[in-house]
Coordinates of C-alpha atoms and ligand atoms in Angstrom, one line a residue:
X1 CA 86.0 98.6 108.0
X2 CA 84.8 101.8 110.8
X3 CA 86.1 100.2 113.9
X4 CA 87.3 97.8 115.0
X5 CA 87.9 96.0 118.8
X6 CA 91.4 94.0 119.7
X7 CA 89.7 91.3 122.5
X8 CA 93.4 90.4 124.1
X9 CA 96.1 93.8 124.5
X10 CA 99.6 91.8 124.4
X11 CA 102.5 92.5 122.7
X12 CA 100.5 90.2 119.6
X13 CA 97.7 93.6 119.9
X14 CA 99.8 95.7 120.5
X15 CA 102.3 95.0 116.8
X16 CA 99.6 94.7 114.7
X17 CA 98.3 98.3 116.1
X18 CA 100.7 100.0 116.1
X19 CA 101.6 98.4 112.2
X20 CA 98.0 99.9 111.6
X21 CA 98.1 103.0 113.3
X22 CA 101.4 103.8 111.3
X23 CA 100.9 103.2 108.2
X24 CA 97.2 105.5 108.5
X25 CA 95.1 102.0 107.8
X26 CA 92.6 103.5 110.6
X27 CA 93.0 106.6 112.5
X28 CA 93.1 105.3 116.2
X29 CA 90.1 106.9 116.5
X30 CA 89.2 103.7 115.3
X31 CA 90.5 101.1 117.7
X32 CA 89.4 99.9 120.8
X33 CA 91.0 97.2 123.1
X34 CA 90.0 95.3 126.1
X35 CA 91.8 92.6 128.4
X36 CA 90.0 90.3 130.5
X37 CA 91.9 92.4 133.4
X38 CA 94.8 94.1 132.7
X39 CA 93.5 98.0 133.2
X40 CA 97.1 100.0 133.0
X41 CA 98.5 97.2 129.5
X42 CA 94.8 99.1 128.3
X43 CA 95.8 102.5 129.4
X44 CA 99.3 102.5 128.1
X45 CA 98.4 101.2 124.7
X46 CA 95.5 103.9 124.4
X47 CA 98.9 107.0 125.3
X48 CA 101.4 105.4 122.9
X49 CA 99.3 105.0 119.8
X50 CA 96.2 107.0 119.7
X51 CA 93.2 103.8 120.2
X52 CA 89.9 103.4 122.4
X53 CA 89.7 102.0 125.8
X54 CA 87.9 99.6 125.6
X55 CA 84.4 100.8 128.5
X56 CA 81.9 98.4 129.7
X57 CA 79.8 101.5 130.9
X58 CA 79.3 102.8 126.9
X59 CA 80.3 101.0 124.5
X60 CA 79.1 97.5 122.9
X61 CA 80.4 94.4 121.9
X62 CA 78.2 95.3 118.2
X63 CA 78.8 97.9 118.2
X64 CA 82.5 96.7 116.2
X65 CA 82.4 96.2 112.5
X66 CA 85.3 93.6 112.9
X67 CA 86.2 91.7 116.2
X68 CA 90.2 90.6 116.8
X69 CA 90.7 87.4 119.1
X70 CA 94.8 87.8 120.8
X71 CA 94.0 86.1 123.8
X72 CA 95.8 83.0 124.7
X73 CA 93.8 80.3 123.4
X74 CA 93.4 78.3 127.0
X75 CA 89.7 79.5 127.6
X76 CA 88.5 79.6 124.7
X77 CA 85.1 78.3 124.8
X78 CA 84.0 80.7 127.1
X79 CA 85.5 83.6 125.5
X80 CA 83.0 82.2 122.2
X81 CA 79.7 81.6 124.9
X82 CA 79.8 85.1 125.9
X83 CA 81.1 86.2 122.1
X84 CA 77.6 84.9 120.9
X85 CA 75.5 86.6 123.7
X86 CA 77.4 90.0 122.3
X87 CA 78.2 89.7 118.7
X88 CA 74.8 89.6 115.4
X89 CA 76.3 87.3 112.5
X90 CA 76.9 89.1 110.6
X91 CA 79.9 91.2 112.5
X92 CA 83.9 89.8 111.3
X93 CA 86.5 88.0 114.0
X94 CA 89.6 87.8 113.5
X95 CA 91.4 84.6 115.5
X96 CA 95.2 85.3 115.9
X97 CA 94.8 83.0 118.0
X98 CA 97.1 79.5 117.3
X99 CA 96.1 75.8 116.3
X100 CA 91.8 76.8 117.0
X101 CA 90.4 76.2 113.3
X102 CA 87.9 78.8 111.8
X103 CA 85.7 76.0 112.0
X104 CA 86.2 75.7 116.0
X105 CA 84.9 79.8 115.6
X106 CA 82.1 78.7 112.9
X107 CA 80.5 76.3 114.9
X108 CA 81.3 78.0 118.5
X109 CA 79.7 81.6 117.6
X110 CA 76.5 82.1 115.3
X111 CA 75.8 80.3 111.9
X112 CA 77.4 81.8 109.9
X113 CA 79.5 84.8 111.6
X114 CA 82.5 85.3 108.8
X115 CA 85.6 83.7 110.5
X116 CA 89.3 84.7 109.3
X117 CA 92.5 83.2 110.9
X118 CA 95.5 84.3 111.1
X119 CA 99.5 83.5 112.0
X120 CA 101.7 87.1 112.7
X121 CA 104.5 86.5 113.9
X122 CA 107.1 88.2 116.3
X123 CA 108.8 90.9 113.8
X124 CA 105.4 92.3 113.1
X125 CA 106.6 94.6 115.8
X126 CA 109.1 96.1 113.2
X127 CA 106.2 95.2 109.8
X128 CA 108.4 92.5 109.2
X129 CA 105.9 89.3 110.1
X130 CA 105.5 86.3 107.2
X131 CA 102.1 86.2 108.2
X132 CA 99.4 82.9 107.0
X133 CA 95.8 84.4 106.5
X134 CA 93.1 81.2 106.1
X135 CA 89.7 82.5 104.8
X136 CA 86.4 81.0 106.2
X137 CA 83.4 78.9 105.1
X138 CA 80.8 82.2 105.3
X139 CA 83.6 84.8 104.6
X140 CA 83.1 87.9 101.9
X141 CA 85.3 89.4 99.1
X142 CA 85.6 92.9 101.9
X143 CA 86.5 91.4 104.7
X144 CA 89.6 89.5 103.1
X145 CA 90.3 92.2 101.7
X146 CA 90.7 94.8 104.3
X147 CA 92.6 91.9 106.3
X148 CA 94.3 92.3 103.5
X149 CA 95.8 95.9 104.1
X150 CA 95.8 95.5 107.1
X151 CA 98.1 93.2 108.0
X152 CA 100.0 94.2 105.0
X153 CA 100.6 96.9 107.3
X154 CA 102.7 94.1 109.8
X155 CA 105.0 92.8 107.1
X156 CA 104.1 90.4 104.0
X157 CA 100.5 87.9 104.2
X158 CA 100.4 85.0 102.2
X159 CA 96.8 83.5 101.8
X160 CA 97.2 79.3 103.1
X161 CA 94.7 75.6 102.8
X162 CA 93.0 75.7 106.9
X163 CA 95.4 72.6 106.3
X164 CA 98.9 74.0 106.1
X165 CA 98.5 76.4 109.2
X166 CA 99.5 74.0 111.7
X167 CA 103.4 73.8 109.4
X168 CA 102.9 78.0 108.5
X169 CA 102.7 77.6 112.4
X170 CA 105.9 74.8 113.2
X171 CA 107.9 77.9 110.7
X172 CA 106.6 81.1 110.3
X173 CA 105.0 81.0 113.5
X174 CA 107.7 80.1 116.2
X175 CA 110.4 80.6 113.5
X176 CA 111.9 84.0 115.2
X177 CA 112.3 81.4 118.8
X178 CA 114.1 79.8 116.4
X179 CA 116.9 82.0 115.4
X180 CA 117.1 83.8 117.7
X181 CA 118.9 80.8 119.4
X182 CA 121.1 80.1 116.8
X183 CA 121.9 83.7 117.4
X184 CA 122.8 83.0 121.2
X185 CA 124.5 80.2 120.7
X186 CA 127.1 82.2 118.0
X187 CA 126.9 85.5 120.3
X188 CA 128.4 83.4 123.0
X189 CA 131.0 82.1 120.5
X190 CA 131.6 85.4 119.3
X191 CA 132.7 86.6 123.0
X192 CA 134.2 83.7 124.3
X193 CA 136.9 84.2 121.3
X194 CA 137.0 88.5 122.6
X195 CA 134.7 89.5 120.5
X196 CA 132.7 93.6 122.1
X197 CA 129.2 92.4 122.5
X198 CA 127.6 95.0 120.9
X199 CA 130.2 94.0 117.3
X200 CA 129.4 90.5 117.9
X201 CA 125.2 90.9 117.8
X202 CA 125.6 93.5 114.9
X203 CA 127.7 91.0 112.5
X204 CA 125.5 87.7 113.8
X205 CA 122.6 89.8 113.0
X206 CA 124.0 91.5 110.3
X207 CA 125.0 87.6 108.5
X208 CA 121.5 86.9 108.8
X209 CA 119.3 89.8 107.5
X210 CA 122.3 89.1 104.7
X211 CA 121.5 86.3 103.7
X212 CA 117.6 86.2 104.2
X213 CA 117.4 89.1 101.5
X214 CA 119.9 87.0 98.9
X215 CA 117.6 84.7 99.0
X216 CA 114.0 87.2 98.7
X217 CA 115.9 88.6 96.1
X218 CA 119.0 86.8 93.5
X219 CA 115.8 84.4 92.7
X220 CA 118.5 81.9 93.6
X221 CA 117.3 78.6 95.6
X222 CA 119.2 78.3 99.2
X223 CA 120.9 75.1 98.0
X224 CA 122.6 77.3 95.4
X225 CA 123.6 80.4 97.4
X226 CA 125.3 77.7 99.8
X227 CA 127.7 76.1 97.6
X228 CA 128.3 79.6 96.7
X229 CA 129.6 80.2 100.5
X230 CA 132.1 77.0 100.5
X231 CA 134.6 76.4 98.5
X232 CA 136.1 72.8 98.1
X233 CA 138.5 71.4 101.6
X234 CA 137.6 75.5 102.9
X235 CA 136.6 76.2 106.7
X236 CA 133.1 77.3 105.4
X237 CA 133.5 73.3 104.2
X238 CA 134.8 72.3 107.4
X239 CA 131.3 74.3 109.5
X240 CA 129.1 72.7 107.7
X241 CA 130.7 69.3 107.8
X242 CA 130.7 69.9 111.8
X243 CA 127.1 70.3 111.6
X244 CA 125.9 67.6 109.6
X245 CA 128.0 66.0 112.3
X246 CA 126.9 66.7 115.4
X247 CA 123.4 66.4 113.8
X248 CA 122.0 69.9 112.8
X249 CA 120.1 69.4 109.7
X250 CA 117.9 66.6 112.2
X251 CA 117.7 69.3 114.1
X252 CA 116.4 71.6 112.2
X253 CA 113.9 69.2 111.0
X254 CA 113.1 68.2 114.1
X255 CA 111.9 71.3 115.7
X256 CA 109.4 72.2 113.2
X257 CA 108.2 68.8 113.0
X258 CA 107.2 68.2 116.7
X259 CA 105.8 72.8 116.7
X260 CA 104.0 71.7 114.1
X261 CA 103.4 68.7 116.0
X262 CA 102.1 71.0 119.0
X263 CA 100.0 73.0 116.9
X264 CA 98.6 69.9 115.8
X265 CA 97.8 68.5 119.4
X266 CA 96.7 71.7 121.2
X267 CA 94.2 72.4 118.0
X268 CA 92.5 69.1 118.9
X269 CA 91.6 69.9 122.7
X270 CA 89.2 72.6 119.9
X271 CA 88.2 69.6 117.8
X272 CA 84.0 70.2 116.5
Ligands
LIG1 N1 103.9 85.5 120.1 C1 103.7 84.9 119.4 O1 104.6 84.8 118.5 C2 102.0 84.9 119.1 C3 101.5 84.5 119.4 N2 100.4 84.4 118.8 C4 98.8 84.3 119.9 O2 98.4 85.0 119.7 C5 97.7 85.0 120.8 C6 97.7 86.0 122.2 O3 99.7 86.2 121.7 P1 100.3 87.4 122.1 O4 99.5 88.5 122.9 O5 102.2 87.0 122.7 O6 100.0 86.6 124.5 P2 100.0 87.1 126.0 O7 99.4 85.7 127.1 O8 101.0 87.7 126.2 O9 97.9 88.6 125.5 C7 96.9 87.6 125.9 C8 96.3 89.3 125.7 O10 94.9 88.3 126.6 C9 94.1 88.8 127.4 N3 92.9 88.4 127.6 C10 93.0 86.8 128.1 N4 91.7 87.2 128.2 C11 91.0 87.5 127.8 C12 89.9 88.1 127.3 N5 88.4 86.7 127.4 N6 89.4 88.8 126.6 C13 90.0 89.7 126.6 N7 90.8 90.0 126.9 C14 91.6 89.2 126.9 C15 95.1 89.5 128.9 O11 94.7 90.4 129.5 P3 94.6 89.5 131.1 O12 96.0 89.9 131.1 O13 93.9 91.5 131.8 O14 94.5 88.3 130.9 C16 96.5 89.5 127.6 O15 96.4 91.8 128.1 C17 98.1 83.9 121.2 O16 96.8 83.0 121.6 C18 98.6 83.5 120.6 O17 98.7 82.0 119.8 C19 100.0 84.2 117.4 C20 101.7 83.7 116.8 C21 102.6 84.9 117.5
LIG2 O1 104.1 79.0 120.3 C1 103.6 79.9 120.4 O2 102.7 79.5 121.6 C2 102.8 81.3 119.2 C3 102.2 80.5 118.5 C4 103.1 80.7 117.4 C5 104.5 81.3 118.1 N1 104.2 81.7 119.2

């Protein structure tokens, strides 16, 4: 793959660009970025990563091997109408836009356009994303291989069926926000109990990091690990009891369901 264009220069685009450049998947000189309006942001990314701003006077959309769509879903219909006039059917289109299916793009771009849909999360910024990809009908093996290599630069990549994208979004795409909300409450309590905020923040983050690493590295399932923490009639058991009594389990389930349903709902606005 020689030239890559990002349409949309928000934080998700930046996270992917920083991974690609840092891991030397592509040189910055092969990466271009375009916003609808905000040119200051383009200049910021150009200076930071040694990439190029798209210049409509000399660059053309059909000169890129791959285009990454990284804007909000709202006016994607208009984006597709414009793109269709300017791209050719062999160009790989990668969409990181949540909720919009590969079928939608297949329908609204050229017949047989290769489309890959991606759901990263914000931990891309530190190369720790849990990223899913689903593959459109007209995608070739070389497209999948390049996309996986590129996204491996920002974390772990899973290839999943398109039908699983909403639940993946509800868990892994939105998940960082749930954990941050959890951390906010713990931090408030720690500070109320006179722990310095720096220590509180660090110990909470370290506790979550350690728990996540235990699941990844120990081969035990979370239920077993949970039981290892909780001695009969000890403090953890009391804490878990309160978590259950105050609807903790239900709250987790309902949060994921609501996010998944919302993703489906948004997707229906872009039905083919
Ligand atoms: N944030 C997250 O946790 C995740 C987000 N996503 C998805 O990633 C996408 C981007 O997210 P995020 O970076 O947070 O989004 P932002 O809304 O912060 O940024 C979107 C960018 O796209 C630009 N843009 C809008 N329309 C166009 C257009 N027609 N052509 C070129 N550029 C355009 C905007 O530029 P301007 O200001 O000039 O209009 C802006 O810089 C979204 O679809 C989101 O659903 C996916 C996974 C996780
Ligand atoms: O909530 C959102 O709009 C996006 C989808 C996944 C994470 N953030």
